[in-house]
Amino acid sequence: MATKREFDADDTSSAKRVKMENGNGSLDPASNPYLAHWNEPMAKKDPSNSADRLHSFKRHATTAKQAKAAEDGPINPFTGKTLSNNYFSILHKRRDLPVHQQREEFLKLYQESQILVFVGETGSGKTTQIPQFVLFDDLPQLNAKMVACTQPRRVAAMSVAQRVAEELDVELGAEVGYSIRFEDKTSPSTILKYMTDGMLLREAMHDNNLTRYSTIILDEAHERTLATDILMGLLKEVVLRRPDLKLIIMSATLDATKFQKYFHNAPLLAVPGRTHPVEIFYTPAPERDYVEAALRTVLQIHATEEEGDILLFLTGEEEIEDACRKINLETQDLIREDAAGPLTVYPLYGTLPPAQQQKIFSPAPPPLKPGGRPGRKCIVSTNIAETSLTIDGIVYVVDPGFSKQKVYNPRIRVESLLVSPISKASAQQRAGRAGRTRPGKCFRLYTESAFKKELIEQTYPEVLRSNLASTVLELKKLGIDDLVHFDLMDPPAPETLMRALEELNYLACLDDEGELTTLGRLASEFPLDPALAVMLVTSPEFYCSNEILSLTALLSVPQIFVRPASNRKRADEMKDLFAHPDGDHLTMLNVYHAFKSDDAQANPKQWCHDHFLSYRALQQADNVRLQLKRIMEREELELMSTPFENKKYYENIRRALVAGFFMQVAKREGNGKTYTTVKDEQNVLLHPSTVLAQDSEWVVYNEFVLTTKNYIRTVTAVKPEWLLDIAPNYYDLATFKKGEIKQALQRVVTKMERKEAEKGRR
DNA sequence: GAGCACTGC
């Protein structure tokens, strides 16, 4: 039984290798005490060992006592090797974690119930310990299955896997591994796999019952990412089809009963966390200018509070950089007056290069003179410090109560970022950041009554704030036929679903009955938005799949052009070197080709720096391109180019663009600067960053940006004939409202018909 | 004449 997984494993070559080595017993450190220290990977995998070591364990009938005895060694029950000293010293600390108090209780509920909701506050140890508790009772190795534990973020999946591998005294990637986009660190011997929630969702698309797993743990479920929400809906159905599958939903306290209710009143187990108390202060009256109030508060803390670092939450890059400058200036004044010690200010936001992000972990500055006023650091951060990054040593948190949040307006099909009040849950999370190392203080720049009466309980889950086109495509691929009755924890507005279905229908991914088409099935194989996926899948028809492949990759990574405030002119000049008069898409492609040239590859980092391009983004694009290319090859989509000398080289690319983005087209109004989007009839302006000459009558755009004005960004000129030709369903003139756009298209139709007729006469 | 919160496949 125990060796069965070798034959089930995807990686047949390594499975074979394991088998051969198993034949040679003397190489197995478990059976040869003189080789127990031997750490060569080739000698370690032997799944049958675990069955031997845990032979007295009856699946789903074990006790905490049994597990503890097995953990106490001296032999590693999963590898058969002697446990290291490091292992025992960690084991000692692990047993101190709050979750260990309730191991027996956990096992009982886990064994009794198919679904379990587990609530553990920060510091409870749930993410590292619960999967191990499961391992000793679920014994996935006996059935050639795995235990999966999902995380919303890649870094978390990687770092937790690393930690748990150390705790179990195994090599990372062997019994404990992780799986994230671009990196699968697992092997045939893996029995515990940490992975991103998106990754598990991808797997589910090819294996609707997730048969590789015997237990699935959804961690950080309270974050309610799109992937977690869909997985919950899916797993709710899968558990009915697979009575052998167990499911654990892990969450921070807040919303636990909601999860419980959603899963037919599944049992709930709560474990306290281990944090220090945080004292909360409110302002007596509402603040008019939250940035100004925040700066004042930071300086006051610095001048009057005892030692300890400060974390200030603001909403975006510009606001943060500005605040950092001001805090620095004011601190100089305080120091001159000898009213405060030194203060180092660090900005923190997602688009900051990793090296700069790392700086926040440097220690606070020492007093200016021995015995002088204490120095401290102040971190001014976006929401990234709320969940993704934890900084030890923070004692003071300043929370103005705002963050930028994505909102989706299905009426005009536009996602945009809006500065909005945070939720109570967010406010609590922010305050908690002050109590990680010792008791702290949190200064909320709003009144207590505003907190109680105005803040919503929870931030709306992503599923209620997003365009659901790709989600609907995924659900179809997951085998969900009846979307309207698919049981999501928070069902989105019917209009959002209708919009998504409509969009997919126009893209020919769904037929008129709402069934997945061949194109839709192909498109769903790509980790891309449907429009991009359709553009890529159809690009061979336009003889430019190589180029569209590059472009697709470029469009799915962050901005490649860098434009530092101090050197805008030079940056713009450099961009002009790559500019293509027909538009930004072609310009980006020129950049990519230049980046891949031998000249640039000699020293790509320097080359990017010299040309004001983001090396990180271009490298990422390269990575994405490779992944997409592999999928294209697997799906037998041909990779080809129109010869560069051919007149149609760029025209073919522009036509292929239309095949995916025909719903994102705008027409210039008269000879002016304003454009109107087709069908939705929004008035928009070309984003000032465009290289496109103002005289293009019809353009496709990649995104709609709602800021001070309505902009369309990344635009390329197209011909109206192509629209009618390539997307006849969408450009069925009968469906257009009366107006300038319809008239213009009507004229094009007439012209095309006349040409056609002339051709016929000749 | 501009400003991308944060993730993820």
PDB file of C-alpha atoms in Angstrom, chain A residues 499-515 517 662-663 729:
ATOM      1  CA  ARG A 499     -21.802  41.328 -17.284  1.00  0.00           C
ATOM      2  CA  ALA A 500     -19.243  38.561 -16.938  1.00  0.00           C
ATOM      3  CA  LEU A 501     -21.394  36.081 -18.875  1.00  0.00           C
ATOM      4  CA  GLU A 502     -22.042  38.642 -21.564  1.00  0.00           C
ATOM      5  CA  GLU A 503     -18.354  39.466 -21.882  1.00  0.00           C
ATOM      6  CA  LEU A 504     -17.427  35.787 -22.185  1.00  0.00           C
ATOM      7  CA  ASN A 505     -20.145  35.263 -24.742  1.00  0.00           C
ATOM      8  CA  TYR A 506     -18.828  38.087 -26.927  1.00  0.00           C
ATOM      9  CA  LEU A 507     -15.344  36.621 -26.561  1.00  0.00           C
ATOM     10  CA  ALA A 508     -16.837  33.325 -27.820  1.00  0.00           C
ATOM     11  CA  CYS A 509     -15.635  31.541 -24.698  1.00  0.00           C
ATOM     12  CA  LEU A 510     -19.256  30.675 -23.850  1.00  0.00           C
ATOM     13  CA  ASP A 511     -21.929  29.869 -26.391  1.00  0.00           C
ATOM     14  CA  ASP A 512     -25.460  31.267 -26.281  1.00  0.00           C
ATOM     15  CA  GLU A 513     -26.488  28.501 -23.867  1.00  0.00           C
ATOM     16  CA  GLY A 514     -23.686  29.497 -21.524  1.00  0.00           C
ATOM     17  CA  GLU A 515     -21.654  26.376 -22.284  1.00  0.00           C
ATOM     18  CA  THR A 517     -16.729  26.521 -26.164  1.00  0.00           C
ATOM     19  CA  PHE A 662     -12.710  44.694 -29.436  1.00  0.00           C
ATOM     20  CA  MET A 663     -14.804  45.566 -26.385  1.00  0.00           C
ATOM     21  CA  ASN A 729     -21.195  39.886 -33.275  1.00  0.00           C
TER      22      ASN A 729
END
